[in-house]
PDB file of C-alpha atoms in Angstrom:
ATOM      1  CA  MET A   1    -118.770  -4.007  67.222  1.00 68.00           C
ATOM      2  CA  SER A   2    -117.543  -5.850  64.556  1.00 89.00           C
ATOM      3  CA  LEU A   3    -120.413  -4.467  62.368  1.00 90.00           C
ATOM      4  CA  LEU A   4    -119.393  -0.983  63.205  1.00 90.00           C
ATOM      5  CA  LEU A   5    -115.977  -1.523  62.763  1.00 91.00           C
ATOM      6  CA  ALA A   6    -116.675  -3.196  59.317  1.00 92.00           C
ATOM      7  CA  ASN A   7    -118.736  -0.369  58.334  1.00 93.00           C
ATOM      8  CA  LEU A   8    -115.807   2.117  59.351  1.00 93.00           C
ATOM      9  CA  ILE A   9    -113.386   0.248  57.409  1.00 94.00           C
ATOM     10  CA  SER A  10    -115.706  -0.075  54.553  1.00 94.00           C
ATOM     11  CA  LEU A  11    -116.203   3.850  54.759  1.00 95.00           C
ATOM     12  CA  ALA A  12    -112.365   4.347  54.732  1.00 96.00           C
ATOM     13  CA  LEU A  13    -111.675   2.082  51.827  1.00 96.00           C
ATOM     14  CA  ILE A  14    -114.650   3.804  49.975  1.00 96.00           C
ATOM     15  CA  ALA A  15    -112.960   7.386  50.843  1.00 96.00           C
ATOM     16  CA  THR A  16    -109.778   6.063  49.746  1.00 97.00           C
ATOM     17  CA  GLY A  17    -111.040   4.770  46.506  1.00 96.00           C
ATOM     18  CA  LEU A  18    -112.844   8.082  45.689  1.00 96.00           C
ATOM     19  CA  ALA A  19    -109.651   9.908  46.467  1.00 97.00           C
ATOM     20  CA  VAL A  20    -107.836   7.889  44.113  1.00 97.00           C
ATOM     21  CA  PHE A  21    -110.709   8.083  41.495  1.00 96.00           C
ATOM     22  CA  PHE A  22    -110.446  11.912  41.684  1.00 96.00           C
ATOM     23  CA  VAL A  23    -106.860  12.274  41.571  1.00 97.00           C
ATOM     24  CA  ALA A  24    -106.811   9.799  38.586  1.00 97.00           C
ATOM     25  CA  LEU A  25    -109.537  11.693  37.168  1.00 97.00           C
ATOM     26  CA  ARG A  26    -107.698  14.960  37.680  1.00 96.00           C
ATOM     27  CA  LYS A  27    -104.537  13.302  35.828  1.00 97.00           C
ATOM     28  CA  ALA A  28    -106.726  12.171  33.004  1.00 97.00           C
ATOM     29  CA  ASN A  29    -107.928  15.734  32.525  1.00 97.00           C
ATOM     30  CA  ARG A  30    -104.304  17.001  32.459  1.00 97.00           C
ATOM     31  CA  LEU A  31    -103.252  14.211  30.115  1.00 97.00           C
ATOM     32  CA  THR A  32    -106.294  14.949  27.937  1.00 97.00           C
ATOM     33  CA  ALA A  33    -105.289  18.742  27.816  1.00 96.00           C
ATOM     34  CA  MET A  34    -101.605  17.806  27.151  1.00 96.00           C
ATOM     35  CA  SER A  35    -102.760  15.422  24.317  1.00 96.00           C
ATOM     36  CA  HIS A  36    -104.989  18.269  22.745  1.00 96.00           C
ATOM     37  CA  ALA A  37    -101.860  20.668  22.976  1.00 96.00           C
ATOM     38  CA  MET A  38     -99.702  18.042  21.276  1.00 97.00           C
ATOM     39  CA  ALA A  39    -102.387  17.500  18.825  1.00 96.00           C
ATOM     40  CA  GLN A  40    -102.289  21.364  17.970  1.00 96.00           C
ATOM     41  CA  GLN A  41     -98.460  21.084  17.960  1.00 96.00           C
ATOM     42  CA  VAL A  42     -98.393  18.345  15.588  1.00 96.00           C
ATOM     43  CA  ALA A  43    -100.982  20.176  13.216  1.00 96.00           C
ATOM     44  CA  GLY A  44     -99.081  23.358  13.219  1.00 96.00           C
ATOM     45  CA  SER A  45     -95.991  21.396  12.541  1.00 96.00           C
ATOM     46  CA  ALA A  46     -97.552  19.673   9.665  1.00 96.00           C
ATOM     47  CA  ARG A  47     -98.989  22.985   8.294  1.00 96.00           C
ATOM     48  CA  SER A  48     -95.370  24.485   8.612  1.00 96.00           C
ATOM     49  CA  LEU A  49     -93.937  21.465   6.696  1.00 96.00           C
ATOM     50  CA  GLU A  50     -96.475  21.539   4.089  1.00 96.00           C
ATOM     51  CA  GLN A  51     -95.579  25.503   3.691  1.00 96.00           C
ATOM     52  CA  ALA A  52     -91.821  24.598   3.534  1.00 96.00           C
ATOM     53  CA  LEU A  53     -92.632  21.828   1.130  1.00 96.00           C
ATOM     54  CA  LEU A  54     -94.423  23.969  -1.238  1.00 96.00           C
ATOM     55  CA  PHE A  55     -91.580  26.756  -0.763  1.00 95.00           C
ATOM     56  CA  LEU A  56     -88.948  24.059  -1.728  1.00 96.00           C
ATOM     57  CA  GLN A  57     -91.095  22.955  -4.694  1.00 95.00           C
ATOM     58  CA  ASN A  58     -91.338  26.477  -5.836  1.00 95.00           C
ATOM     59  CA  GLU A  59     -87.524  27.056  -5.428  1.00 95.00           C
ATOM     60  CA  ARG A  60     -86.912  23.771  -7.434  1.00 95.00           C
ATOM     61  CA  GLU A  61     -89.084  25.091 -10.258  1.00 94.00           C
ATOM     62  CA  THR A  62     -87.145  28.461  -9.990  1.00 94.00           C
ATOM     63  CA  CYS A  63     -83.915  26.622 -10.025  1.00 94.00           C
ATOM     64  CA  ARG A  64     -85.040  24.425 -12.837  1.00 94.00           C
ATOM     65  CA  ASP A  65     -86.055  27.683 -14.843  1.00 93.00           C
ATOM     66  CA  GLU A  66     -82.867  29.415 -13.889  1.00 93.00           C
ATOM     67  CA  SER A  67     -80.815  26.252 -15.153  1.00 93.00           C
ATOM     68  CA  VAL A  68     -82.691  25.994 -18.371  1.00 93.00           C
ATOM     69  CA  ARG A  69     -81.730  29.756 -19.076  1.00 93.00           C
ATOM     70  CA  LEU A  70     -78.163  29.454 -17.813  1.00 93.00           C
ATOM     71  CA  GLU A  71     -78.057  26.484 -20.158  1.00 93.00           C
ATOM     72  CA  ALA A  72     -79.339  28.693 -22.992  1.00 93.00           C
ATOM     73  CA  THR A  73     -76.738  31.345 -21.966  1.00 93.00           C
ATOM     74  CA  LEU A  74     -74.001  28.956 -21.906  1.00 93.00           C
ATOM     75  CA  LYS A  75     -74.735  27.657 -25.374  1.00 93.00           C
ATOM     76  CA  ASP A  76     -74.908  31.121 -26.739  1.00 93.00           C
ATOM     77  CA  SER A  77     -71.535  31.944 -25.171  1.00 94.00           C
ATOM     78  CA  ASP A  78     -70.064  28.903 -26.327  1.00 93.00           C
ATOM     79  CA  ARG A  79     -71.428  29.556 -30.003  1.00 93.00           C
ATOM     80  CA  ALA A  80     -70.112  33.119 -29.475  1.00 93.00           C
ATOM     81  CA  ARG A  81     -66.936  31.968 -28.194  1.00 93.00           C
ATOM     82  CA  SER A  82     -66.531  29.588 -31.149  1.00 94.00           C
ATOM     83  CA  GLU A  83     -67.389  32.087 -33.630  1.00 94.00           C
ATOM     84  CA  MET A  84     -64.770  34.591 -32.112  1.00 94.00           C
ATOM     85  CA  THR A  85     -62.189  31.945 -32.055  1.00 94.00           C
ATOM     86  CA  ARG A  86     -62.958  30.977 -35.708  1.00 94.00           C
ATOM     87  CA  THR A  87     -62.962  34.766 -36.630  1.00 94.00           C
ATOM     88  CA  ILE A  88     -59.597  35.098 -34.973  1.00 94.00           C
ATOM     89  CA  HIS A  89     -58.125  32.197 -36.741  1.00 93.00           C
ATOM     90  CA  LEU A  90     -59.287  33.658 -40.081  1.00 92.00           C
ATOM     91  CA  VAL A  91     -57.765  37.027 -39.315  1.00 92.00           C
ATOM     92  CA  GLU A  92     -54.426  35.500 -38.462  1.00 91.00           C
ATOM     93  CA  ARG A  93     -54.651  33.194 -41.383  1.00 90.00           C
ATOM     94  CA  ALA A  94     -55.509  36.588 -43.538  1.00 88.00           C
ATOM     95  CA  LYS A  95     -52.689  38.075 -42.007  1.00 87.00           C
ATOM     96  CA  ASN A  96     -50.210  35.600 -42.403  1.00 87.00           C
ATOM     97  CA  GLU A  97     -51.146  35.314 -46.187  1.00 85.00           C
ATOM     98  CA  PHE A  98     -50.881  39.232 -46.446  1.00 83.00           C
ATOM     99  CA  LYS A  99     -47.556  39.081 -44.873  1.00 83.00           C
ATOM    100  CA  ASN A 100     -46.590  36.282 -47.371  1.00 79.00           C
ATOM    101  CA  ASN A 101     -47.838  38.305 -50.402  1.00 76.00           C
ATOM    102  CA  VAL A 102     -46.264  41.524 -49.223  1.00 68.00           C
ATOM    103  CA  HIS A 103     -43.265  42.520 -51.068  1.00 66.00           C
ATOM    104  CA  PRO A 104     -41.022  45.382 -49.138  1.00 63.00           C
ATOM    105  CA  PHE A 105     -41.028  48.711 -50.906  1.00 65.00           C
ATOM    106  CA  PRO A 106     -37.251  49.011 -52.155  1.00 64.00           C
ATOM    107  CA  ALA A 107     -35.183  51.170 -50.003  1.00 59.00           C
ATOM    108  CA  THR A 108     -33.778  54.605 -51.683  1.00 60.00           C
ATOM    109  CA  ASP A 109     -30.622  55.995 -51.034  1.00 54.00           C
ATOM    110  CA  ALA A 110     -30.015  59.752 -51.066  1.00 50.00           C
ATOM    111  CA  GLY A 111     -28.698  59.834 -54.600  1.00 48.00           C
ATOM    112  CA  GLN A 112     -31.083  57.170 -56.160  1.00 50.00           C
ATOM    113  CA  ARG A 113     -34.849  57.958 -57.238  1.00 49.00           C
ATOM    114  CA  VAL A 114     -37.285  55.225 -57.206  1.00 47.00           C
ATOM    115  CA  THR A 115     -39.173  55.325 -60.759  1.00 48.00           C
ATOM    116  CA  ALA A 116     -42.600  53.703 -60.775  1.00 46.00           C
ATOM    117  CA  SER A 117     -43.164  51.402 -64.127  1.00 46.00           C
ATOM    118  CA  VAL A 118     -46.537  51.715 -65.147  1.00 43.00           C
ATOM    119  CA  PRO A 119     -47.588  48.952 -67.293  1.00 46.00           C
ATOM    120  CA  PHE A 120     -49.034  49.719 -70.760  1.00 44.00           C
ATOM    121  CA  ALA A 121     -51.553  47.874 -72.436  1.00 45.00           C
ATOM    122  CA  GLN A 122     -50.560  46.455 -75.651  1.00 48.00           C
ATOM    123  CA  PRO A 123     -52.620  47.714 -78.346  1.00 46.00           C
ATOM    124  CA  ALA A 124     -54.516  45.402 -80.656  1.00 47.00           C
ATOM    125  CA  ALA A 125     -53.083  44.525 -84.064  1.00 49.00           C
ATOM    126  CA  GLY A 126     -53.699  46.959 -86.694  1.00 48.00           C
ATOM    127  CA  VAL A 127     -55.245  49.614 -84.018  1.00 46.00           C
ATOM    128  CA  PRO A 128     -52.867  52.826 -83.883  1.00 48.00           C
ATOM    129  CA  ALA A 129     -51.823  53.565 -80.145  1.00 48.00           C
ATOM    130  CA  ALA A 130     -53.514  56.742 -78.827  1.00 47.00           C
ATOM    131  CA  ALA A 131     -51.181  59.183 -77.574  1.00 46.00           C
ATOM    132  CA  PRO A 132     -51.092  59.713 -73.730  1.00 47.00           C
ATOM    133  CA  ALA A 133     -53.250  62.372 -72.407  1.00 48.00           C
ATOM    134  CA  ARG A 134     -50.351  63.787 -70.323  1.00 51.00           C
ATOM    135  CA  SER A 135     -46.736  63.848 -70.694  1.00 50.00           C
ATOM    136  CA  GLU A 136     -44.363  61.937 -67.903  1.00 49.00           C
ATOM    137  CA  PRO A 137     -42.708  64.670 -65.909  1.00 49.00           C
ATOM    138  CA  SER A 138     -38.868  64.482 -66.111  1.00 56.00           C
ATOM    139  CA  THR A 139     -38.545  64.285 -62.351  1.00 57.00           C
ATOM    140  CA  PRO A 140     -40.922  61.855 -60.417  1.00 55.00           C
ATOM    141  CA  ALA A 141     -43.514  63.549 -57.935  1.00 58.00           C
ATOM    142  CA  LYS A 142     -42.986  63.196 -54.161  1.00 62.00           C
ATOM    143  CA  VAL A 143     -44.410  59.962 -52.696  1.00 63.00           C
ATOM    144  CA  LEU A 144     -47.191  60.779 -50.361  1.00 58.00           C
ATOM    145  CA  PRO A 145     -47.436  58.693 -47.305  1.00 57.00           C
ATOM    146  CA  VAL A 146     -50.043  55.914 -46.869  1.00 55.00           C
ATOM    147  CA  PHE A 147     -52.111  57.594 -44.303  1.00 57.00           C
ATOM    148  CA  VAL A 148     -52.926  60.309 -46.724  1.00 56.00           C
ATOM    149  CA  ASN A 149     -56.537  59.417 -47.950  1.00 50.00           C
ATOM    150  CA  ARG A 150     -57.578  62.359 -49.802  1.00 54.00           C
ATOM    151  CA  ILE A 151     -57.487  62.876 -53.771  1.00 53.00           C
ATOM    152  CA  VAL A 152     -55.337  65.678 -54.853  1.00 50.00           C
ATOM    153  CA  ARG A 153     -56.892  67.158 -57.949  1.00 49.00           C
ATOM    154  CA  SER A 154     -54.172  69.625 -58.761  1.00 52.00           C
ATOM    155  CA  ALA A 155     -50.987  70.328 -56.803  1.00 52.00           C
ATOM    156  CA  ASP A 156     -47.621  71.888 -57.465  1.00 53.00           C
ATOM    157  CA  VAL A 157     -45.388  69.185 -56.957  1.00 55.00           C
ATOM    158  CA  ALA A 158     -41.563  69.782 -57.899  1.00 59.00           C
ATOM    159  CA  ASN A 159     -42.917  72.923 -60.056  1.00 55.00           C
ATOM    160  CA  ILE A 160     -45.166  70.749 -62.030  1.00 58.00           C
ATOM    161  CA  VAL A 161     -49.059  71.179 -61.906  1.00 52.00           C
ATOM    162  CA  LEU A 162     -50.782  67.521 -62.060  1.00 49.00           C
TER     163      LEU A 162
END
């Protein structure tokens, strides 16, 4: 009986070994399938990272180009600003010089008349002085305001035709 019992124990051990082998084989298949899925996910992640890297490199180039354009614009605006500042200083200086050189027009009272003195050129020695083309009016003409910018060819000012 011992041989039969040994065969039965041996058969039970073989069956148990085969069952463990098939379970291990099934788990190995699952592990292989999971490793394939993991490898595909890693490959997809790597592709996504490469695309993100390319996108970031393109953005970097775009930002670099935009930075160069902005630097050029800043240089132009700084140049324009400095020219404007220089022009403003020149205008202020001219304005101050104009204010310093301008003498106010003498104020007239109701009873006083302002007579404009016309400088005459001194004739050369031995050359007779020419007679003036027009005679000076006895009463001065009305002074026109500064904003009148037209030439008056003939007008009746204080009953005198010019």
